[in-house]
mmCIF file of C-alpha atoms and ligand atoms in Angstrom:
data_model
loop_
_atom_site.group_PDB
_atom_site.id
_atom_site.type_symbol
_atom_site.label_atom_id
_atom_site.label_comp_id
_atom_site.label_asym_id
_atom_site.label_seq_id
_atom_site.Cartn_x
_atom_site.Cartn_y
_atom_site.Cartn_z
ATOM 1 C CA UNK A 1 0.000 0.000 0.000
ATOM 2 C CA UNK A 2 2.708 2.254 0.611
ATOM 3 C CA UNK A 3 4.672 1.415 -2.918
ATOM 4 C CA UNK A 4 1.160 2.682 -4.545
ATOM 5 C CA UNK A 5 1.320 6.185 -2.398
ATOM 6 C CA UNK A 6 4.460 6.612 -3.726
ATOM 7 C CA UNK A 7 3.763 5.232 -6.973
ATOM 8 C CA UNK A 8 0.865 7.800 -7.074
ATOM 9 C CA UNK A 9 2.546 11.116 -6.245
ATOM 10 C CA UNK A 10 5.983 9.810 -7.687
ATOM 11 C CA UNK A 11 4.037 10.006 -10.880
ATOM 12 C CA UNK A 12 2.078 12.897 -10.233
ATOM 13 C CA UNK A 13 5.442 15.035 -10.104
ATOM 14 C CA UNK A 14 6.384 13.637 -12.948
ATOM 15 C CA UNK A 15 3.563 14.452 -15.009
ATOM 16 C CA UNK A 16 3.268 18.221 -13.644
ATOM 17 C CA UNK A 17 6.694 19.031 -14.970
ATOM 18 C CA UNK A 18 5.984 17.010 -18.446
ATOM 19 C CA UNK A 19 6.301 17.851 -21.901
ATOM 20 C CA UNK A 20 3.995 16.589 -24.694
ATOM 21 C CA UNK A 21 7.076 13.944 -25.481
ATOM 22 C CA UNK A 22 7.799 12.959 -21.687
ATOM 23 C CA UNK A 23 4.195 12.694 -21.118
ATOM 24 C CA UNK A 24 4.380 9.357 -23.461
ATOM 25 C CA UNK A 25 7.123 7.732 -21.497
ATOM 26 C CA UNK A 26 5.543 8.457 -17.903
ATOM 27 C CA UNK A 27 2.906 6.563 -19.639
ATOM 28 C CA UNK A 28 4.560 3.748 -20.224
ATOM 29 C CA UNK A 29 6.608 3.617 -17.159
ATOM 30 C CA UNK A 30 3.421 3.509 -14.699
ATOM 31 C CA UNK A 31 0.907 2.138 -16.582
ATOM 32 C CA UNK A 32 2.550 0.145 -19.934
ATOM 33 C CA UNK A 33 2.906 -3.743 -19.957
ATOM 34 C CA UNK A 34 5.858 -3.652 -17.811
ATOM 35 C CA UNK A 35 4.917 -0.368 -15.758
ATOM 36 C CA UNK A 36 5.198 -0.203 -11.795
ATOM 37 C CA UNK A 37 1.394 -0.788 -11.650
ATOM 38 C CA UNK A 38 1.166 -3.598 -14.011
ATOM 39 C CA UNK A 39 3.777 -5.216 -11.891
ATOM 40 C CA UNK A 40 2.061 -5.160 -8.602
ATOM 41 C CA UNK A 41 -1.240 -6.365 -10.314
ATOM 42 C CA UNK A 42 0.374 -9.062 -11.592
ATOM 43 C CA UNK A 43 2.251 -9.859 -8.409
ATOM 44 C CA UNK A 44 -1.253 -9.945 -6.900
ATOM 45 C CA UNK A 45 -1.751 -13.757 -7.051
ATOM 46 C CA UNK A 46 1.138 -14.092 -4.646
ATOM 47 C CA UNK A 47 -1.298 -12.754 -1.628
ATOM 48 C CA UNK A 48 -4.363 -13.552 0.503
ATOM 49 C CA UNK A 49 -7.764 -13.332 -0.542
ATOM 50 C CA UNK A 50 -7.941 -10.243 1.353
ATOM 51 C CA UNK A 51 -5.132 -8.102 0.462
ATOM 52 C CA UNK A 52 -5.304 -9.228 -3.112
ATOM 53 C CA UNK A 53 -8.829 -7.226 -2.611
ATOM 54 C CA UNK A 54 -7.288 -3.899 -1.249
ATOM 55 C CA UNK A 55 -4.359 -3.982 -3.038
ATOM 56 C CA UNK A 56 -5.857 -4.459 -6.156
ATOM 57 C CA UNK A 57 -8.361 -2.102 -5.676
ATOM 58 C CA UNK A 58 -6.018 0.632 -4.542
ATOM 59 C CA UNK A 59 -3.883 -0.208 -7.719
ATOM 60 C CA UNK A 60 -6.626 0.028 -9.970
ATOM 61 C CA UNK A 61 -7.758 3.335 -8.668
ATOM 62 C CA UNK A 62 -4.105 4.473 -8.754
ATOM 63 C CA UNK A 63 -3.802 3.380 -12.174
ATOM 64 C CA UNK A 64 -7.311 5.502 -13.033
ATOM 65 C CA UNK A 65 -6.088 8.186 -10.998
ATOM 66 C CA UNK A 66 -2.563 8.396 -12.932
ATOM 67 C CA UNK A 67 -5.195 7.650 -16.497
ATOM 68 C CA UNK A 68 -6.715 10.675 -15.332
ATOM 69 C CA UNK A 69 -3.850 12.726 -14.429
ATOM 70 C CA UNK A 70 -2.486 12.119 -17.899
ATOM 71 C CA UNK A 71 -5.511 12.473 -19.834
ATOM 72 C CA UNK A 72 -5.877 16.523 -18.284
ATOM 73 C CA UNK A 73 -2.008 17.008 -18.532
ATOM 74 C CA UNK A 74 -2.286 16.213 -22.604
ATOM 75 C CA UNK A 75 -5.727 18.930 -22.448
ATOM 76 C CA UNK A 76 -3.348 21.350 -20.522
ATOM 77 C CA UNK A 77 -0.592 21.335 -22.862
ATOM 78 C CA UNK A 78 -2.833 21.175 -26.437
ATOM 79 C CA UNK A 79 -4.217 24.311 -25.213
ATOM 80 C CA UNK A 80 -0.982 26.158 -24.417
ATOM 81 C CA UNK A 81 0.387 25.151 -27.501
ATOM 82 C CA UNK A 82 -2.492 25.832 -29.476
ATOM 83 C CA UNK A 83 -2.323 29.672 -27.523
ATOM 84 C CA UNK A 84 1.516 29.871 -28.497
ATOM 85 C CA UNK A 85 0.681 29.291 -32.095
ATOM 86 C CA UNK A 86 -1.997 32.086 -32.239
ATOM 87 C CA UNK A 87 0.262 34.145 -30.478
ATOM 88 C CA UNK A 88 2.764 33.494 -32.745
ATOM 89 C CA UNK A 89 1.330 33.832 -35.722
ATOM 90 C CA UNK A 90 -0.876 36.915 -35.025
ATOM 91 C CA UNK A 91 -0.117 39.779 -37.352
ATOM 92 C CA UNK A 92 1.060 42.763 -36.643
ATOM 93 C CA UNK A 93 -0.823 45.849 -38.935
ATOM 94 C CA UNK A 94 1.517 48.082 -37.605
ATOM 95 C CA UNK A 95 4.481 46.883 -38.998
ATOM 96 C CA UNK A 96 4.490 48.423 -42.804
ATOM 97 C CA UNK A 97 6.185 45.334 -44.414
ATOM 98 C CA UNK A 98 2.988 43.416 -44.182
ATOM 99 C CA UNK A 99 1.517 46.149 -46.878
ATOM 100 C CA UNK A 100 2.434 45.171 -50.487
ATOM 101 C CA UNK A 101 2.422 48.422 -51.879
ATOM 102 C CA UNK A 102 4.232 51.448 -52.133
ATOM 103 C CA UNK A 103 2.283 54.533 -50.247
ATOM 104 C CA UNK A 104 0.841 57.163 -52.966
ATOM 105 C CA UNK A 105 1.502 60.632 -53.030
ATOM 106 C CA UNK A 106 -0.153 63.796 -55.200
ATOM 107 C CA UNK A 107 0.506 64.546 -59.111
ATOM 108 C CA UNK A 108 2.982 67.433 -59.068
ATOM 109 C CA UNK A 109 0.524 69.332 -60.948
ATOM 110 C CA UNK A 110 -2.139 68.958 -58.110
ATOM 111 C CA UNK A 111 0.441 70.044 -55.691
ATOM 112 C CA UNK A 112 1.589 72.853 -57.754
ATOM 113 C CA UNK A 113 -2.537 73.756 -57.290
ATOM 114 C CA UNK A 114 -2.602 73.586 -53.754
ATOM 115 C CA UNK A 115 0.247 75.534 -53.313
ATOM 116 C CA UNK A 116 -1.082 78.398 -55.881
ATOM 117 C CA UNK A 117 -4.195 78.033 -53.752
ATOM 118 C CA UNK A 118 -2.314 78.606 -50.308
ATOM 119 C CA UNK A 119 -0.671 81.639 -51.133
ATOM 120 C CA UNK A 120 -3.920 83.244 -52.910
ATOM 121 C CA UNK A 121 -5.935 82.052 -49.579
ATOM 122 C CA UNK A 122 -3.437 84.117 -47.409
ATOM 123 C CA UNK A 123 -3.711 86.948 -50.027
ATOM 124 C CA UNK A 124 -7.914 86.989 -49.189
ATOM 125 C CA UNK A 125 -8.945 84.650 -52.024
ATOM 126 C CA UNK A 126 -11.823 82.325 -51.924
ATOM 127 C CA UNK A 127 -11.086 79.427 -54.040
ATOM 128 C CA UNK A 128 -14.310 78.379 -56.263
ATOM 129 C CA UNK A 129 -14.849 75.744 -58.799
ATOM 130 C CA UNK A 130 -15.663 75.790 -62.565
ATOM 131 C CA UNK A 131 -17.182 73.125 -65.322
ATOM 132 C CA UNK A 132 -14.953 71.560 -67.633
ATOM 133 C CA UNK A 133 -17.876 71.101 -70.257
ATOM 134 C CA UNK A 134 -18.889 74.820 -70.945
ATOM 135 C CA UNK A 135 -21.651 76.575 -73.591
ATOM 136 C CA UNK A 136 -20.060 79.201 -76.447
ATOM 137 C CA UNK A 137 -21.626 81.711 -73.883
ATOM 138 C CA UNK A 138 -19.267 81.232 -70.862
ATOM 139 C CA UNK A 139 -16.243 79.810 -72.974
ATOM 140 C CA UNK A 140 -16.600 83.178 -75.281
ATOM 141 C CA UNK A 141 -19.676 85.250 -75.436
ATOM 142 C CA UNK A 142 -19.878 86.641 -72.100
ATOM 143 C CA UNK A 143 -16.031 87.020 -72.244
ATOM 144 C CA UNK A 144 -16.534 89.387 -75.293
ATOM 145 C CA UNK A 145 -15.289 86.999 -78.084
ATOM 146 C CA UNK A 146 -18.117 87.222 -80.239
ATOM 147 C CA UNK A 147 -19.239 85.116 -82.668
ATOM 148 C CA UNK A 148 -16.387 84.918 -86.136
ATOM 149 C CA UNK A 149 -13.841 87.011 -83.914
ATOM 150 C CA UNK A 150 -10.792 85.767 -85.253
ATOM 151 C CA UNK A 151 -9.726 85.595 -81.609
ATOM 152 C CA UNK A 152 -11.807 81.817 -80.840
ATOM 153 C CA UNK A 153 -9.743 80.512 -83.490
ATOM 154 C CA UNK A 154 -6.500 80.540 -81.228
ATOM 155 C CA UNK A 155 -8.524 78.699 -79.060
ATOM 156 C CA UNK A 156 -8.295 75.328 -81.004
ATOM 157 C CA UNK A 157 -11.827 74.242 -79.378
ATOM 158 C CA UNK A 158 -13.000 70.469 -79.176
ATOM 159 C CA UNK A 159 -16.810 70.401 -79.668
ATOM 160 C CA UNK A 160 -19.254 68.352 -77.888
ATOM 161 C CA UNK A 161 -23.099 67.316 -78.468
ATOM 162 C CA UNK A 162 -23.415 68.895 -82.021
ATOM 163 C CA UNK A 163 -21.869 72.135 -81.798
ATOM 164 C CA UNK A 164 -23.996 73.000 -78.241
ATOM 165 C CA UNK A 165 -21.701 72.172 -75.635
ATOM 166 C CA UNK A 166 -17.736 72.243 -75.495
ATOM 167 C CA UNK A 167 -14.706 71.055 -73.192
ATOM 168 C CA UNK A 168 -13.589 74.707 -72.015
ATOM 169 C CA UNK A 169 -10.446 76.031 -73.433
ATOM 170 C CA UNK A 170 -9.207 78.017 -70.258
ATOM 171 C CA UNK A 171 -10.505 78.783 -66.965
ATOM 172 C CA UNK A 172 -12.103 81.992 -67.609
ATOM 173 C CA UNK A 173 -15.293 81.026 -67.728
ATOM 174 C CA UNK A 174 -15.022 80.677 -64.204
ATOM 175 C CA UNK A 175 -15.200 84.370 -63.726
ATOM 176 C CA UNK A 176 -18.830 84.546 -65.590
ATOM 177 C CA UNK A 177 -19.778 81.406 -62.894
ATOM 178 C CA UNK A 178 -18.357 83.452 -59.948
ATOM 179 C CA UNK A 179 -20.315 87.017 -61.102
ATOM 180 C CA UNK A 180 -23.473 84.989 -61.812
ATOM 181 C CA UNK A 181 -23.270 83.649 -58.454
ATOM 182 C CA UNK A 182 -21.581 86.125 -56.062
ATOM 183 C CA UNK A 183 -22.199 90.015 -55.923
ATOM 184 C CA UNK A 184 -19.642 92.402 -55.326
ATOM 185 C CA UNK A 185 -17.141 92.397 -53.618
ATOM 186 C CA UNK A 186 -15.848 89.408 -55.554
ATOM 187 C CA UNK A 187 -12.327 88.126 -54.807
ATOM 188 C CA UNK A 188 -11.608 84.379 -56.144
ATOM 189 C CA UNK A 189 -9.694 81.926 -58.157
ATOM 190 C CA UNK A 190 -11.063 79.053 -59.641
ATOM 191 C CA UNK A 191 -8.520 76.556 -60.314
ATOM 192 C CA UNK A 192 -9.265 73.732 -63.536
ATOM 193 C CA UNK A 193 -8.432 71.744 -66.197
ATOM 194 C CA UNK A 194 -9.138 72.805 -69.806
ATOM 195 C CA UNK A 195 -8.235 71.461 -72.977
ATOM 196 C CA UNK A 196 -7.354 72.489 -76.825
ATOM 197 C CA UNK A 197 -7.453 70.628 -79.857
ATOM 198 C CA UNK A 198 -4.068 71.346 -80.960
ATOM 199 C CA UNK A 199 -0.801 68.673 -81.753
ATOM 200 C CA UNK A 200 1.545 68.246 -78.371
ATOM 201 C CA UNK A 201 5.033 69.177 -78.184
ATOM 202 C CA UNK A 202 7.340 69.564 -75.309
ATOM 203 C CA UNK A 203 5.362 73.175 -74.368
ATOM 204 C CA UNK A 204 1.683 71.839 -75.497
ATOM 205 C CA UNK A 205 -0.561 68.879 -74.511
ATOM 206 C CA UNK A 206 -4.221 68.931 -75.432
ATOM 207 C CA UNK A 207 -5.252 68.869 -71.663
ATOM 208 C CA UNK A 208 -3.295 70.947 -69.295
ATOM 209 C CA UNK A 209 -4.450 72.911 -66.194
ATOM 210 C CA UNK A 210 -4.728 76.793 -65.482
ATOM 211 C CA UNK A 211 -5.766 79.258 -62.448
ATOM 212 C CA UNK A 212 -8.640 81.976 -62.805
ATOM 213 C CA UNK A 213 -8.539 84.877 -60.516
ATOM 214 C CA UNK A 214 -10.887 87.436 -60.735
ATOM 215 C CA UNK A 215 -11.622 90.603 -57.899
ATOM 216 C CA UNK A 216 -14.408 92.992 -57.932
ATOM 217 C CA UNK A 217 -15.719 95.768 -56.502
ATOM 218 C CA UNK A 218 -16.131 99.442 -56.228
ATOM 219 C CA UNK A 219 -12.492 101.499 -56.914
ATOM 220 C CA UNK A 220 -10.418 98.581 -57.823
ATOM 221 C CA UNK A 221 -7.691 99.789 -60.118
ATOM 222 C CA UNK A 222 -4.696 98.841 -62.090
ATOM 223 C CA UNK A 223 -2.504 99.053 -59.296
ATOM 224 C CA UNK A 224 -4.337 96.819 -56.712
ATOM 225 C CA UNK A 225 -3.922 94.255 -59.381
ATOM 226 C CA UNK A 226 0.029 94.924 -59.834
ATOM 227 C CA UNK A 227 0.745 94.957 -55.990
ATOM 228 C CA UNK A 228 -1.247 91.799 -55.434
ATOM 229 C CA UNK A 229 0.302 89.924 -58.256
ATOM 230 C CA UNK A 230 3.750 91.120 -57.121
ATOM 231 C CA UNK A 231 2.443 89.611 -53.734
ATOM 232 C CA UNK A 232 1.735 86.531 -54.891
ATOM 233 C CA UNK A 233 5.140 86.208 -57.157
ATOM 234 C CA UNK A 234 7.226 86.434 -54.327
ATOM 235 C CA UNK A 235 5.452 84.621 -51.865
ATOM 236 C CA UNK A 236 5.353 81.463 -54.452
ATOM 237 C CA UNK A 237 9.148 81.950 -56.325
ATOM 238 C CA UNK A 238 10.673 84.008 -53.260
ATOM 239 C CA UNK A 239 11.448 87.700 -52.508
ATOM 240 C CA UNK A 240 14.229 88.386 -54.686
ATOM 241 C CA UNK A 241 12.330 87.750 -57.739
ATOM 242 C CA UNK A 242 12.244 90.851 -60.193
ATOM 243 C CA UNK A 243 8.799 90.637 -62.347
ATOM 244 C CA UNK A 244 8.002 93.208 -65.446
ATOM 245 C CA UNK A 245 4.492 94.104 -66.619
ATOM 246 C CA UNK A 246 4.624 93.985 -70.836
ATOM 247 C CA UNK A 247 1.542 95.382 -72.785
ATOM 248 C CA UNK A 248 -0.656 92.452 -74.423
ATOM 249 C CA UNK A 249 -3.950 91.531 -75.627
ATOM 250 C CA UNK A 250 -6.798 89.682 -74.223
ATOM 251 C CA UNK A 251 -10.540 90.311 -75.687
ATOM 252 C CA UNK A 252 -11.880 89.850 -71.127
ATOM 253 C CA UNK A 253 -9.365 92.875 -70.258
ATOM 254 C CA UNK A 254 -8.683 96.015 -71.083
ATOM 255 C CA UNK A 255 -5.792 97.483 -70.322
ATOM 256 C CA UNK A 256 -4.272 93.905 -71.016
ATOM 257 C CA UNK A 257 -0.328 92.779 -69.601
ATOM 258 C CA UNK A 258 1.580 89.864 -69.362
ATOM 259 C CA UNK A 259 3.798 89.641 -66.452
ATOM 260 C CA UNK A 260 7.380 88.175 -66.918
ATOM 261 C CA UNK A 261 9.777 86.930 -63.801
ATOM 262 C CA UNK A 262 13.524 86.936 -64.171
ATOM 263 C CA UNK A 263 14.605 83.705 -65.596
ATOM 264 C CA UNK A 264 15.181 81.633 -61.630
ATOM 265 C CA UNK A 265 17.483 79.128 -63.554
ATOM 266 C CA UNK A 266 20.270 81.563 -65.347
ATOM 267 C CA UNK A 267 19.481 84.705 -62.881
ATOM 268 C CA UNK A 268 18.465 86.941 -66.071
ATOM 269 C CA UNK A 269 21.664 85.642 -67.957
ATOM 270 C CA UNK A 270 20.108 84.068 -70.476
ATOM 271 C CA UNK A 271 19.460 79.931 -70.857
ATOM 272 C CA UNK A 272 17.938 77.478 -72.518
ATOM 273 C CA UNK A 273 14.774 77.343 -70.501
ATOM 274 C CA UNK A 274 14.449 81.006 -70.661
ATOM 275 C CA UNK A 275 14.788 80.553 -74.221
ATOM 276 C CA UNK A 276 18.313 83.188 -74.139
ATOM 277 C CA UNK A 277 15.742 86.231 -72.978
ATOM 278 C CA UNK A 278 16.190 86.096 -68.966
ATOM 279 C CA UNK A 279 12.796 86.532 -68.130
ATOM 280 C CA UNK A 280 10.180 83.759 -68.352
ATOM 281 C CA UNK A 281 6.361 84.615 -69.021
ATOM 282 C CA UNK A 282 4.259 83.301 -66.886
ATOM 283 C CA UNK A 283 0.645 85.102 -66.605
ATOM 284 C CA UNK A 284 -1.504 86.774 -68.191
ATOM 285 C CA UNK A 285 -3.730 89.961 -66.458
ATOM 286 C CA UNK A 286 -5.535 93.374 -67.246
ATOM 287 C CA UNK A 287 -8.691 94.963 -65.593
ATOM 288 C CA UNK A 288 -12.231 93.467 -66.381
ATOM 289 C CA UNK A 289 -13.603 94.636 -69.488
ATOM 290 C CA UNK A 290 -16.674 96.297 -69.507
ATOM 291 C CA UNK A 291 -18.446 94.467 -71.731
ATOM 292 C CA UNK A 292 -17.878 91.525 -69.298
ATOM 293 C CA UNK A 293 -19.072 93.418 -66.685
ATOM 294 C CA UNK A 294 -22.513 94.161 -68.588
ATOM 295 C CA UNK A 295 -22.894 90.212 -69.591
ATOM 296 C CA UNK A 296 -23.706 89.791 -66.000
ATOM 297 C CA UNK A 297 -25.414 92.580 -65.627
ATOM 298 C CA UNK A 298 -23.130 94.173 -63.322
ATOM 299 C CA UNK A 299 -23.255 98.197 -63.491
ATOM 300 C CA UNK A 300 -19.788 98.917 -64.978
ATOM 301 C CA UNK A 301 -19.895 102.665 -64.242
ATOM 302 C CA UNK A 302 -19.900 101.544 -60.509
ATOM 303 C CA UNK A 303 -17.469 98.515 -60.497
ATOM 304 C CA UNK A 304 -14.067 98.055 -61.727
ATOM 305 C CA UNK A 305 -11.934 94.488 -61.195
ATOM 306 C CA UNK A 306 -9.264 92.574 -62.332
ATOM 307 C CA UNK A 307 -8.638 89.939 -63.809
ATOM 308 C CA UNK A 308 -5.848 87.064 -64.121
ATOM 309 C CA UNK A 309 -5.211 83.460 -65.484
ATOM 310 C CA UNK A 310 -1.693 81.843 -65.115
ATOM 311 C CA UNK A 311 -0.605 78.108 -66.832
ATOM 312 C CA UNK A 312 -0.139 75.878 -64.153
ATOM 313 C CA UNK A 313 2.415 73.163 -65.962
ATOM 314 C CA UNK A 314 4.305 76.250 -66.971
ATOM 315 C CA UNK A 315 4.344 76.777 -63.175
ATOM 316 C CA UNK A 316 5.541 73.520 -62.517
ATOM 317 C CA UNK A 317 8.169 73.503 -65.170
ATOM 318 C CA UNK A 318 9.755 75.919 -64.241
ATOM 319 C CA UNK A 319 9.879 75.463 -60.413
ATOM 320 C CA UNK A 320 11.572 71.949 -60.886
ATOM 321 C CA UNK A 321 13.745 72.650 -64.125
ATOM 322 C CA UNK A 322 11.267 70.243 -66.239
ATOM 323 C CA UNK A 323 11.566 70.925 -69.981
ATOM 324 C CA UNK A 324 8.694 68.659 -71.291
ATOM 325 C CA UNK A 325 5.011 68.821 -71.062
ATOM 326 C CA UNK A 326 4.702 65.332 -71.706
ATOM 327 C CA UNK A 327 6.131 64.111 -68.995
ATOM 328 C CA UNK A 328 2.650 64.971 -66.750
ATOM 329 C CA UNK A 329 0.874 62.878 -68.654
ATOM 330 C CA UNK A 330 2.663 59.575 -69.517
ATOM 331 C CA UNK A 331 2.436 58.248 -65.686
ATOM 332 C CA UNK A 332 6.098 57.170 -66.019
ATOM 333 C CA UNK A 333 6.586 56.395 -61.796
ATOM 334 C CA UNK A 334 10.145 56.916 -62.308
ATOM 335 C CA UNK A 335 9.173 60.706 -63.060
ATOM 336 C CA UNK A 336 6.104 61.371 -60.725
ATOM 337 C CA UNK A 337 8.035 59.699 -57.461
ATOM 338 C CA UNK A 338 10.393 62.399 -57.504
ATOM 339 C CA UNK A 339 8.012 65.030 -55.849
HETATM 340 N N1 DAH G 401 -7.744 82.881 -70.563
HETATM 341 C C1 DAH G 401 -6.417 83.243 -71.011
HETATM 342 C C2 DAH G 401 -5.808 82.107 -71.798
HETATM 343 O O1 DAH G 401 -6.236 80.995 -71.658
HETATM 344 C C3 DAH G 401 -5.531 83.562 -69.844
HETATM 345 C C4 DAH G 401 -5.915 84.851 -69.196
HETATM 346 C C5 DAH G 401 -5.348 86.016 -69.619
HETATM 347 C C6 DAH G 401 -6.879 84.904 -68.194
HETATM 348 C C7 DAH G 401 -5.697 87.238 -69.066
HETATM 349 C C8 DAH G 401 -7.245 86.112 -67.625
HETATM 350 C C9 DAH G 401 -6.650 87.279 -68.090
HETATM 351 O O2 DAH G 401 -8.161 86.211 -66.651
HETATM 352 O O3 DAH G 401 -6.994 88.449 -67.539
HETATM 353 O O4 DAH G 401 -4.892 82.294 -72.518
#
């Protein structure tokens, strides 16, 4: 009876400190054809009625006990291996090398928009929104390009819907939008894509994107539009930046400029983007033309405003040294990743 005590808690120990292999060999050693129990069952025949009574049944219930013992030690370590594995093999979303692909960023032209935007925000500008499918009356009418003026056939216009409708050739529609809309005072730019039927090269694409800016109100003059445009120069290209206002003409504006900026490549010396001049154009301005005024029914004797619409690629060209249009457009990643 005392061998079985010990037996018992002998194999008790064991099992508590087992491992899934171990666990097979305590097995065997208690409870297998020659195990410690097996023997003293089989040594049974060797005593009285009596004891072979008690001693078997102690040794059966010791061998049920151990049975037992076993069966829950297996349960027990199943379930911590099954927890190691799923602790093992749970994934991490924070670590980035689970994600396949490469993080996106903005086109360069979109970013060249935002930034335009910014600095015309902090300069009191609203920033609106335009169509890119426009009627003859926005794209020229109200902007006093009547009908046969020789001045829609720069425009190289793709036609939609029979003639009705067309893909807008600049922004400046926007400005008829923003009047029909809005009353005076009126200070906003309306950033958008617009497109001309005309072959590309390395300085034209059929689609390419521009920025309206339009400001009206009572007493605006020539020289709130200089200032303000000077304002916005060096707050996008920096503060050294020398601009010049040349005469031009626009059929929206009258007086009508174009305003140049000292070549930022060469410094004014003369270079192959600047085409040898020093000075690269890069918008065109004036003050609202009557006529324009009157199309929306806006009392031109009372209000003034001016007018502006700038070529964002150009932008963008020149701010990064790029010397082909195309490149915008062909979604080469080797080109786009670099801003
Ligand atoms: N719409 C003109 C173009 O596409 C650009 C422009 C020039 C816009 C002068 C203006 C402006 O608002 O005043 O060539």
């Amino acid at each position: 009876m005392e061998d079985i005590r010990k037996i018992i808690s002998e194999a008790k120990e064991k099992i508590k400190n087992a491992n899934v292999s171990s666990l097979e060999n305590i097995k065997t050693e208690y409870l297998g054809k020659n195990g410690a129990l097996t023997q003293i069952l089989k040594s049974l025949s060797s005593y009285s009625i009596e004891d072979k009574k008690r001693i078997g049944s102690q040794a059966n219930n010791a061998k049920s006990a151990i049975e037992t013992e076993i069966e829950s030690k297996k349960e027990d370590l199943k379930k911590s291996f099954l927890d190691e594995k799923m602790r093992s093999e749970r994934l991490d979303y924070s670590k980035s090398f689970y994600f396949p692909f490469s993080k996106g960023s903005f086109h360069p032209i979109i970013q060249t928009i935002q930034d335009i935007s910014g600095v015309f925000k902090s300069l009191g500008f609203a920033v609106g929104e335009g169509s890119e499918i426009e009627t003859e009356k926005y794209n020229f009418e109200a902007l006093n390009i009547p009908e046969s003026h020789p001045a829609r056939d720069t425009h190289d216009t793709f036609y939609l819907e029979g003639l009705k409708t067309l893909l807008r050739t600049h922004t400046s529609p926007g400005q008829i939008h923003a009047m029909e809309k809005n009353k005076p005072p009126i200070k906003v730019i309306v950033p958008g894509k617009v497109y001309r039927n005309e072959a590309s090269d390395a300085t034209h694409f059929s689609t390419f994107h521009q920025v309206e800016g339009l400001a009206v109100d009572e007493n605006i003059t020539f020289v709130d539009l200089k200032t303000m445009l000077a304002d916005f120069i060096h707050k996008f290209f920096g503060s050294d930046i020398d601009i010049r206002f040349r005469p031009s003409h626009f059929q929206f504006t009258e007086p009508s400029v174009e305003v140049d900026m000292r070549c930022i490549f060469c410094k004014g010396k003369g270079c192959r983007l600047c085409k040898s001049s020093g000075w690269i154009e890069i918008l065109g301005c004036g003050m609202v033309h009557p006529n324009v005024l009157k199309a929306v029914n806006y009392d031109s004797e009372k209000y003034t405003g001016y007018a502006f619409g700038l070529g964002v690629e150009r932008i963008t060209m020149f701010k990064y040294g790029i010397d082909d249009i195309r490149l915008f457009y062909e979604n080469d990643l080797r080109f786009l990743k670099q801003f």
